[in-house]
XYZ file of C-alpha atoms in Angstrom:
352
model
C 0.000 0.000 0.000
C 2.751 2.387 0.937
C 4.722 1.528 -2.221
C 1.651 2.215 -4.307
C 1.229 5.655 -2.742
C 4.868 6.548 -3.399
C 4.614 5.486 -7.009
C 1.448 7.511 -7.469
C 3.084 10.609 -5.916
C 6.100 10.247 -8.205
C 3.966 9.973 -11.315
C 1.932 13.027 -10.286
C 5.150 15.017 -9.713
C 6.495 13.937 -13.102
C 3.286 15.021 -14.811
C 3.471 18.434 -13.142
C 7.081 18.975 -14.205
C 6.411 17.895 -17.757
C 3.902 20.689 -17.905
C 6.804 23.157 -17.416
C 8.568 21.953 -20.566
C 11.033 19.511 -18.978
C 11.102 16.078 -20.638
C 11.648 12.917 -18.538
C 11.904 9.235 -19.458
C 8.844 7.031 -19.085
C 8.014 5.970 -15.470
C 7.864 2.257 -16.277
C 11.516 2.248 -17.333
C 12.916 2.573 -13.768
C 12.186 2.298 -10.066
C 10.391 4.754 -7.846
C 13.476 6.349 -6.321
C 15.269 6.623 -9.707
C 12.148 8.170 -11.224
C 11.942 10.748 -8.474
C 15.614 11.661 -8.942
C 15.144 12.139 -12.693
C 12.081 14.296 -12.158
C 14.118 16.499 -9.826
C 16.935 16.732 -12.371
C 14.498 17.603 -15.154
C 13.191 20.488 -13.132
C 16.685 21.955 -12.896
C 17.562 21.941 -16.654
C 17.571 25.556 -17.749
C 16.336 27.032 -21.020
C 18.957 27.971 -23.639
C 19.210 31.735 -24.190
C 21.328 34.065 -26.303
C 21.171 31.989 -29.483
C 22.990 33.789 -32.297
C 24.880 32.886 -35.458
C 27.783 33.654 -37.759
C 27.651 32.758 -41.433
C 30.973 31.146 -42.324
C 30.492 30.486 -46.033
C 27.919 29.650 -48.672
C 27.309 26.267 -46.973
C 28.141 26.678 -43.263
C 26.553 28.520 -40.333
C 28.018 28.603 -36.827
C 25.508 28.795 -33.954
C 26.418 30.080 -30.492
C 24.461 30.456 -27.253
C 24.860 31.102 -23.527
C 25.952 28.311 -21.209
C 23.255 26.601 -19.180
C 24.390 25.826 -15.646
C 24.712 22.112 -14.948
C 23.900 21.015 -18.510
C 25.594 17.847 -19.784
C 25.223 18.980 -23.387
C 23.005 20.558 -26.000
C 20.915 19.351 -28.930
C 20.590 21.464 -32.088
C 17.516 21.447 -34.328
C 16.740 22.902 -37.768
C 13.292 23.459 -39.211
C 12.363 21.560 -42.336
C 8.902 21.142 -43.822
C 7.389 22.936 -40.849
C 9.052 20.737 -38.180
C 12.232 21.046 -36.124
C 14.485 18.074 -36.824
C 17.505 17.120 -34.767
C 20.876 17.967 -36.310
C 23.161 16.733 -33.544
C 24.472 17.011 -29.976
C 27.423 18.942 -28.627
C 29.070 19.511 -25.260
C 30.060 23.143 -25.779
C 28.058 26.281 -26.590
C 28.679 26.381 -30.327
C 27.760 24.162 -33.252
C 28.612 24.450 -36.947
C 25.909 23.394 -39.380
C 27.481 22.204 -42.645
C 26.480 21.212 -46.165
C 23.694 23.772 -46.418
C 22.442 25.141 -49.766
C 23.927 28.513 -50.692
C 21.904 31.726 -50.368
C 19.158 30.132 -48.257
C 17.577 31.128 -44.959
C 17.395 28.496 -42.211
C 15.692 28.399 -38.810
C 17.217 26.861 -35.679
C 16.485 26.029 -32.023
C 18.674 24.586 -29.257
C 17.872 22.956 -25.929
C 20.047 21.789 -23.050
C 20.011 18.335 -21.483
C 21.346 16.466 -18.467
C 22.297 12.825 -18.543
C 20.817 10.950 -15.577
C 21.169 7.169 -15.214
C 22.114 7.005 -18.889
C 19.036 8.939 -19.930
C 18.841 12.498 -21.406
C 16.593 14.880 -19.566
C 15.823 18.022 -21.628
C 15.069 21.598 -20.721
C 12.921 23.965 -22.776
C 13.698 24.906 -26.368
C 15.419 28.218 -26.972
C 13.695 30.916 -28.959
C 14.002 30.233 -32.678
C 16.800 31.904 -34.631
C 16.893 32.352 -38.415
C 19.795 33.359 -40.612
C 21.131 32.695 -44.115
C 24.100 31.228 -45.910
C 26.224 33.328 -48.263
C 25.571 33.231 -52.011
C 28.175 31.570 -54.186
C 30.738 33.666 -56.070
C 29.385 35.463 -59.139
C 30.417 33.968 -62.463
C 30.478 35.016 -66.079
C 30.998 38.750 -65.560
C 31.706 40.406 -68.913
C 31.469 43.731 -70.715
C 28.429 43.526 -72.995
C 28.731 46.914 -74.682
C 30.670 50.170 -74.465
C 29.633 53.722 -75.326
C 31.346 57.079 -75.063
C 29.987 57.604 -71.535
C 28.677 54.197 -70.450
C 29.613 50.531 -69.971
C 27.083 47.695 -69.827
C 27.999 44.677 -67.666
C 26.312 41.258 -67.646
C 26.808 37.981 -65.751
C 25.357 34.527 -65.023
C 22.312 34.234 -62.765
C 22.757 32.654 -59.325
C 20.600 32.370 -56.213
C 20.629 35.648 -54.243
C 18.554 38.684 -53.273
C 20.471 41.135 -55.471
C 23.843 41.858 -57.046
C 26.182 44.680 -55.979
C 28.341 46.469 -58.579
C 31.759 47.902 -57.703
C 34.059 50.293 -59.571
C 37.704 51.048 -58.843
C 37.865 54.791 -58.181
C 41.162 56.469 -57.271
C 42.679 53.136 -56.289
C 39.771 51.988 -54.099
C 36.819 49.723 -54.836
C 33.489 51.477 -54.236
C 29.940 50.165 -54.537
C 28.185 52.140 -57.290
C 24.887 50.301 -57.655
C 22.775 47.192 -57.211
C 20.239 45.238 -59.257
C 18.096 42.132 -59.079
C 18.775 41.383 -62.746
C 21.840 39.990 -64.489
C 23.002 43.199 -66.192
C 23.836 46.751 -65.178
C 24.787 49.857 -67.161
C 27.323 52.192 -65.574
C 26.647 55.748 -66.794
C 28.173 59.240 -66.696
C 31.661 58.004 -67.575
C 34.322 60.001 -69.408
C 35.057 59.219 -73.078
C 38.207 57.311 -74.058
C 38.883 56.280 -70.439
C 39.746 52.894 -68.931
C 37.570 51.571 -66.086
C 37.586 48.451 -63.869
C 34.550 46.681 -62.410
C 33.620 43.630 -60.321
C 30.447 42.351 -58.657
C 29.280 40.101 -55.844
C 25.958 38.568 -54.890
C 24.022 39.583 -51.776
C 21.570 37.485 -49.757
C 19.363 39.552 -47.472
C 19.120 37.778 -44.119
C 16.125 39.434 -42.522
C 14.078 42.267 -43.982
C 13.463 43.730 -40.523
C 17.106 43.978 -39.492
C 18.541 44.342 -43.005
C 21.375 41.928 -42.297
C 23.160 40.947 -45.493
C 25.371 38.058 -46.490
C 27.735 38.373 -49.448
C 29.351 35.932 -51.800
C 32.938 36.232 -52.972
C 33.799 38.899 -55.521
C 33.781 38.021 -59.176
C 36.831 38.451 -61.339
C 37.686 41.983 -62.471
C 36.744 43.187 -65.959
C 38.248 46.203 -67.737
C 36.496 48.424 -70.255
C 37.615 51.519 -72.162
C 34.903 53.935 -73.202
C 34.799 55.040 -76.819
C 36.259 58.314 -77.941
C 33.546 60.894 -78.269
C 32.776 62.315 -81.700
C 31.818 65.567 -79.956
C 34.173 68.175 -78.589
C 34.675 67.750 -74.853
C 36.039 70.071 -72.199
C 39.246 68.019 -72.302
C 39.570 68.825 -76.027
C 39.083 72.534 -75.303
C 41.638 72.478 -72.491
C 44.198 70.774 -74.747
C 43.538 73.283 -77.528
C 43.961 76.212 -75.127
C 47.261 74.810 -73.832
C 48.584 74.454 -77.386
C 47.497 77.966 -78.421
C 48.928 79.458 -75.220
C 52.298 77.819 -75.875
C 52.201 79.087 -79.466
C 51.360 82.621 -78.343
C 54.264 82.630 -75.877
C 56.592 81.408 -78.589
C 55.578 84.285 -80.858
C 56.012 86.949 -78.154
C 59.609 87.765 -79.188
C 59.608 91.319 -77.847
C 58.382 90.165 -74.417
C 61.006 87.434 -74.216
C 63.785 89.950 -74.897
C 62.600 92.845 -72.729
C 60.624 91.359 -69.819
C 63.388 92.341 -67.328
C 62.955 95.998 -68.303
C 59.280 96.209 -67.285
C 58.697 98.062 -64.026
C 56.938 95.086 -62.339
C 60.091 92.992 -62.728
C 61.406 91.987 -59.293
C 58.101 92.943 -57.669
C 55.306 90.823 -59.143
C 57.492 88.448 -61.146
C 61.124 87.389 -61.522
C 61.184 85.036 -64.507
C 59.671 84.993 -67.983
C 57.402 82.110 -66.953
C 56.172 84.113 -63.968
C 55.509 87.101 -66.235
C 53.364 85.077 -68.627
C 51.470 83.478 -65.713
C 50.876 86.859 -64.053
C 49.392 88.363 -67.217
C 47.176 85.314 -67.821
C 45.797 85.469 -64.263
C 44.899 89.146 -64.470
C 43.218 89.450 -67.866
C 39.575 88.768 -68.768
C 37.208 89.975 -71.506
C 35.816 92.501 -69.001
C 39.191 93.972 -67.991
C 41.226 93.719 -71.223
C 41.046 94.552 -74.906
C 40.429 92.154 -77.756
C 39.865 92.519 -81.482
C 37.510 89.577 -81.978
C 35.723 86.712 -80.300
C 35.039 83.367 -81.961
C 32.823 80.536 -80.760
C 32.848 76.751 -80.852
C 29.423 75.129 -80.492
C 28.995 72.288 -78.016
C 27.638 70.169 -80.856
C 30.744 70.439 -83.070
C 32.634 67.248 -83.888
C 36.028 66.673 -82.276
C 37.824 67.127 -85.628
C 36.735 70.789 -85.564
C 39.422 71.530 -82.954
C 42.195 70.928 -85.479
C 40.617 73.398 -87.910
C 40.171 75.941 -85.125
C 43.787 75.506 -83.988
C 45.077 76.237 -87.460
C 42.839 79.288 -87.799
C 43.836 80.788 -84.450
C 47.523 80.249 -85.006
C 47.142 82.348 -88.144
C 45.399 85.031 -86.057
C 48.253 85.019 -83.555
C 50.844 85.276 -86.335
C 49.009 88.221 -87.868
C 48.501 90.095 -84.583
C 52.095 89.586 -83.452
C 53.362 91.100 -86.733
C 50.976 94.022 -86.354
C 51.835 94.635 -82.649
C 55.150 93.006 -81.943
C 55.383 94.282 -78.348
C 52.126 92.684 -77.128
C 51.502 89.280 -75.532
C 48.203 87.741 -76.684
C 46.440 85.668 -74.067
C 44.183 82.866 -75.283
C 41.096 83.108 -73.067
C 38.284 80.534 -73.357
C 35.054 80.475 -71.375
C 32.060 78.160 -71.438
C 28.760 79.799 -72.383
C 25.914 77.301 -71.766
C 23.335 79.975 -72.630
C 25.248 81.331 -75.602
C 26.352 84.968 -76.066
C 25.727 87.839 -78.468
C 27.663 86.430 -81.410
C 26.252 82.905 -80.940
C 23.018 82.243 -79.082
C 23.633 78.474 -78.944
C 25.573 76.780 -76.101
C 29.238 77.229 -76.972
C 32.779 78.041 -75.916
C 33.870 81.642 -76.504
C 37.521 82.147 -77.551
C 39.298 85.514 -77.184
C 42.769 86.866 -77.944
C 43.248 89.339 -75.083
C 46.006 91.954 -74.812
């Protein structure tokens, strides 16, 4: 009678503790005193907390959690088809899940256990934790087409949320855009210029926290934009430099007598300094000029050569007419045009 009462009390206690989440072996598998001991142990198995992760690659995720006092070990579970399935046991507080598909989100739980009389007694499951594996490295990156100010890139599709595009700018790789497709056009580039690009895939971990996982970078591709058939600012700058050098060469009187001018030793000391001083000070508003010519923004790049030849003839003529004057080639951009040309253009002056 007494034994029956003890057994009944033990079973009632076990039922109460199971209601808290602790899991105990079946009562019929052991004696009354062993059953009571296991029930007591089950009550003391704590719940796993602090579950977090680190994505190691496109196929491995490392889980970590806080230590549960007195636990013999831990069991790790992963959800599949709506159920949490056991992955394995471990003694420590970390576990690496391997051989996962790339660029996929997975959901995990962990619970602690104690081993009593050869049996595992479990505590409550941890809160669930989801994270993702990295995408694989992007493949097939190539330059699809090249324009004067753009480069179109394309690549092979892989599993990911989006692709990030990078450009090497001043020696450093910088992200310049992203897309969900398998092509991207980089715009606003300079004509006849070499550029380098690479990409990598991104898997968004959780939309709420915006955690991202990235695959390895693709190989680097190089593209050179086409030379523009329109005159650019670089063409104008080169033309000005050539005309300025030509004007200095023709200024024979200045080259012979610059040390006799009263500003010598005050505002300048060398011929180069004299030329630079004059060029800094003059403008169409403060100096004289005999003519102004314009170059429309829409002119073809070959027009510069014709203009160079024409202006060299002007310089020759003016230097013969006034051999003691230095003619400064002054060029300004006029997006709204000016009196002699209402269209967007560059205005070119010979100032003296």
